[in-house]
Amino acid sequence: MDIQVIGVRGLPLIQRGDDLPALISEKVAFEDGDILAVASSVYSKAKGFTRELSAIVPGADAVRIAAKTKEDPRFVQAVLDSSTDILLEYPFILSELPSGHIGVRAGVDHSNVEDGRLIILPPDPMAAAAEVRDAIRRITGKDVRVIVTDTCGRAFRRGQTGIAIGWAGMTAIDDYRGDTDLFGHVLEITEEAVVDEIAAFANFIMGESHQGVPAVVFRNCRAWNGHDNVYFMPAEDIIRTALKENKKD
Amino acid sequence: MDIQVIGVRGLPLIQRGDDLPALISEKVAFEDGDILAVASSVYSKAKGFTRELSAIVPGADAVRIAAKTKEDPRFVQAVLDSSTDILLEYPFILSELPSGHIGVRAGVDHSNVEDGRLIILPPDPMAAAAEVRDAIRRITGKDVRVIVTDTCGRAFRRGQTGIAIGWAGMTAIDDYRGDTDLFGHVLEITEEAVVDEIAAFANFIMGESHQGVPAVVFRNCRAWNGHDNVYFMPAEDIIRTALKENKKD
């Protein structure tokens, strides 16, 4: 069966306190097994995961880094507040978040929000995905799968792509270990990060300015089995180690 | 209009000399504007971009690296032959290809091919995409867009995802520079790597064992404007620089 990909259009500008799952459910006739991708930015706005720039007092590290990156020290402070480990300070802050996600500027954003306000990523994006999933089941009776997406740069290639920061009703990774290829060989490439592949295409549908499409529904997608260990342990992450080594110089 | 994503099923096992665009065109009623994603592995098999392991004589570097990676030195030699710059030797070879793509083991693969044979990436993947596009126009009269995909690991996150290594009829990057967000601010995130977002989802449809689905058609996708500079210049690539610095130690 062909897969359908449906951009959810016509949602109002999301405000703090809005019931995002209810608003989406008004626009989509969900079916069991649908995958709903939601932009973390609208989830955060609905939940009030935003900060007033004017209320942030930058510390010494934020002032020091902001002098290099030419950003507002209060913005840098918000990035540091969202981070558990800094891998790179310049030309942009690359840091780890409590979830394990490593991202540019900790996903702190001042696009698509009122002046003087920052959107931060949901502090617990896995719980966010589970909450949206549960709410849609409660509202519609349908068992959907949910991915919370962010937009992020990547190593070696210019341009941002969508990635998954939270998911519910599925594993992050489709684990082929032990499967065989068309010739009966045991597969070498064995772990496919399917949540990120779906989040990437969702981000293409949303568009980077989000074009009023903050959620995307995927219908007729296969199920898979695997695990959720999408984040490396620090010791096994070669690139993280190289960046930390260089930071010491 | 909703987007349809159609896995191309029922293709024979592709052999050297097969007319891949013709075989795909027999299975798909193309429409103008369709995006066809083709796995580089089947393109390479049709074109004979494969190597006999038994015909490869490993050099000193291949023997030295293979001792560390515990791989066949002839396989390592094939990886070195496909590479223009080595960023990392161990625990896996990470290298740059002539196209500018940086990938693990230079995309050399011994899955989905006969024993003792390796599939290498198309040496000119942009030309490969253009050739498939032209052939489909000749066969069907339809103006399709084409992406040649590979599967690749990435920094900071476990698991492989599909990426684009060649494309035709589109730019790699959707360039939003100068666009404004929902609140009228000029956008900060301005370059979206849409070819990779589409390739990622295509790879999800193909499945990592390729499950007999080596091509995927996307219908009703928007067009975009941008540029093709998806590969960083070495000097501006922070992570490449860090890896090269560490390699010197």
Coordinates of N, CA, C and O in Angstrom, one line a residue, chain A residues 11-24 38-51 112-114 117-123 128 131-132 135 148 214, chain B residues 183:
Chain A
L11 N -3.8 25.1 11.4 CA -3.8 25.3 12.8 C -3.6 26.8 13.1 O -2.9 27.5 12.4
P12 N -4.2 27.2 14.3 CA -3.9 28.6 14.7 C -2.4 28.7 15.1 O -1.8 27.7 15.3
L13 N -2.0 30.0 15.3 CA -0.7 30.2 15.9 C -0.7 29.7 17.3 O -1.6 30.1 18.1
I14 N 0.1 28.8 17.7 CA 0.0 28.1 19.0 C 0.4 29.0 20.1 O 1.5 29.7 20.0
Q15 N -0.4 29.1 21.1 CA -0.1 29.9 22.3 C 0.1 29.0 23.5 O -0.5 27.9 23.6
R16 N 0.7 29.5 24.5 CA 0.9 28.8 25.8 C -0.5 28.4 26.3 O -1.4 29.2 26.4
G17 N -0.7 27.2 26.7 CA -1.9 26.7 27.2 C -2.8 26.0 26.2 O -3.8 25.3 26.5
D18 N -2.5 26.2 24.9 CA -3.3 25.5 23.8 C -3.2 24.0 24.0 O -2.1 23.4 24.4
D19 N -4.2 23.3 23.7 CA -4.3 21.8 23.7 C -3.9 21.4 22.3 O -4.7 21.2 21.4
L20 N -2.6 21.2 22.1 CA -2.0 20.9 20.7 C -2.6 19.6 20.2 O -3.1 19.5 19.0
P21 N -2.7 18.5 21.0 CA -3.2 17.3 20.4 C -4.7 17.4 20.0 O -5.1 16.9 19.0
A22 N -5.4 18.2 20.8 CA -6.9 18.4 20.4 C -7.0 19.2 19.1 O -7.8 18.9 18.2
L23 N -6.1 20.3 19.0 CA -6.1 21.1 17.8 C -5.8 20.3 16.6 O -6.4 20.4 15.5
I24 N -4.7 19.4 16.7 CA -4.3 18.6 15.6 C -5.4 17.6 15.2 O -5.8 17.4 14.1
V38 N 5.5 16.0 15.1 CA 5.2 17.3 15.6 C 6.5 18.1 15.8 O 7.4 17.6 16.4
A39 N 6.5 19.3 15.3 CA 7.7 20.2 15.5 C 7.8 20.5 17.0 O 6.8 21.0 17.6
S40 N 9.0 20.3 17.5 CA 9.2 20.6 18.9 C 8.9 22.1 19.3 O 8.4 22.4 20.4
S41 N 9.0 23.0 18.3 CA 8.8 24.4 18.5 C 7.3 24.6 18.9 O 7.0 25.4 19.9
V42 N 6.4 24.0 18.2 CA 5.0 24.2 18.6 C 4.6 23.5 19.9 O 3.8 24.0 20.7
Y43 N 5.2 22.4 20.1 CA 5.0 21.7 21.4 C 5.4 22.6 22.6 O 4.7 22.8 23.5
S44 N 6.7 23.1 22.4 CA 7.2 24.0 23.4 C 6.4 25.2 23.7 O 6.2 25.7 24.8
K45 N 5.9 25.8 22.6 CA 5.0 27.0 22.7 C 3.7 26.7 23.5 O 3.3 27.4 24.3
A46 N 3.1 25.6 23.1 CA 1.9 25.2 23.8 C 2.1 24.9 25.3 O 1.3 25.3 26.1
K47 N 3.3 24.4 25.6 CA 3.6 24.1 27.0 C 4.3 25.2 27.8 O 4.6 25.1 29.0
G48 N 4.6 26.3 27.1 CA 5.2 27.4 27.8 C 6.7 27.2 28.0 O 7.3 27.8 28.9
F49 N 7.3 26.3 27.2 CA 8.8 26.1 27.3 C 9.5 27.2 26.4 O 10.1 27.0 25.4
T50 N 9.3 28.5 26.9 CA 9.8 29.6 26.3 C 10.5 30.5 27.4 O 10.2 30.3 28.6
R51 N 11.3 31.4 27.0 CA 12.0 32.3 28.0 C 11.9 33.7 27.5 O 12.1 33.9 26.3
N112 N 9.9 32.2 14.7 CA 8.5 31.8 14.9 C 8.0 32.0 16.3 O 7.2 31.2 16.8
V113 N 8.5 33.1 16.9 CA 8.1 33.4 18.3 C 8.1 34.9 18.4 O 8.9 35.6 17.6
E114 N 7.4 35.5 19.3 CA 7.4 36.9 19.5 C 8.8 37.5 19.8 O 9.6 36.8 20.4
R117 N 11.5 36.8 22.9 CA 11.2 35.6 23.5 C 12.0 34.4 22.8 O 12.2 34.5 21.6
L118 N 12.4 33.5 23.6 CA 13.1 32.3 23.0 C 12.2 31.1 23.2 O 11.6 30.9 24.2
I119 N 12.3 30.2 22.2 CA 11.7 28.8 22.4 C 12.9 27.9 22.8 O 13.9 27.9 22.2
I120 N 12.7 27.1 23.9 CA 13.6 26.1 24.2 C 13.0 24.7 23.9 O 11.8 24.6 23.7
L121 N 13.9 23.7 23.7 CA 13.4 22.4 23.4 C 12.6 21.8 24.6 O 12.9 22.2 25.8
P122 N 11.7 21.0 24.4 CA 11.0 20.3 25.6 C 12.1 19.6 26.4 O 12.9 18.9 25.9
P123 N 12.1 19.9 27.7 CA 13.2 19.3 28.6 C 13.2 17.8 28.5 O 14.2 17.2 28.7
A128 N 7.3 14.1 26.2 CA 6.4 14.9 25.3 C 5.8 14.1 24.2 O 4.5 14.2 24.0
E131 N 3.1 11.9 25.8 CA 2.0 12.7 26.2 C 1.1 13.0 25.0 O -0.2 12.9 25.1
V132 N 1.7 13.4 23.9 CA 0.9 13.7 22.7 C 0.2 12.4 22.2 O -1.0 12.4 21.9
A135 N -2.7 11.6 24.6 CA -3.8 12.5 24.4 C -4.6 12.2 23.1 O -5.9 12.3 23.1
V148 N 8.6 13.7 18.0 CA 8.8 15.1 18.2 C 10.1 15.5 17.5 O 11.2 14.9 17.7
P214 N 3.0 22.7 11.2 CA 3.9 22.3 12.3 C 3.8 20.8 12.6 O 4.4 20.4 13.6
Chain B
F183 N 6.4 35.5 12.3 CA 6.3 36.7 12.9 C 7.0 37.8 12.2 O 7.2 38.9 12.7

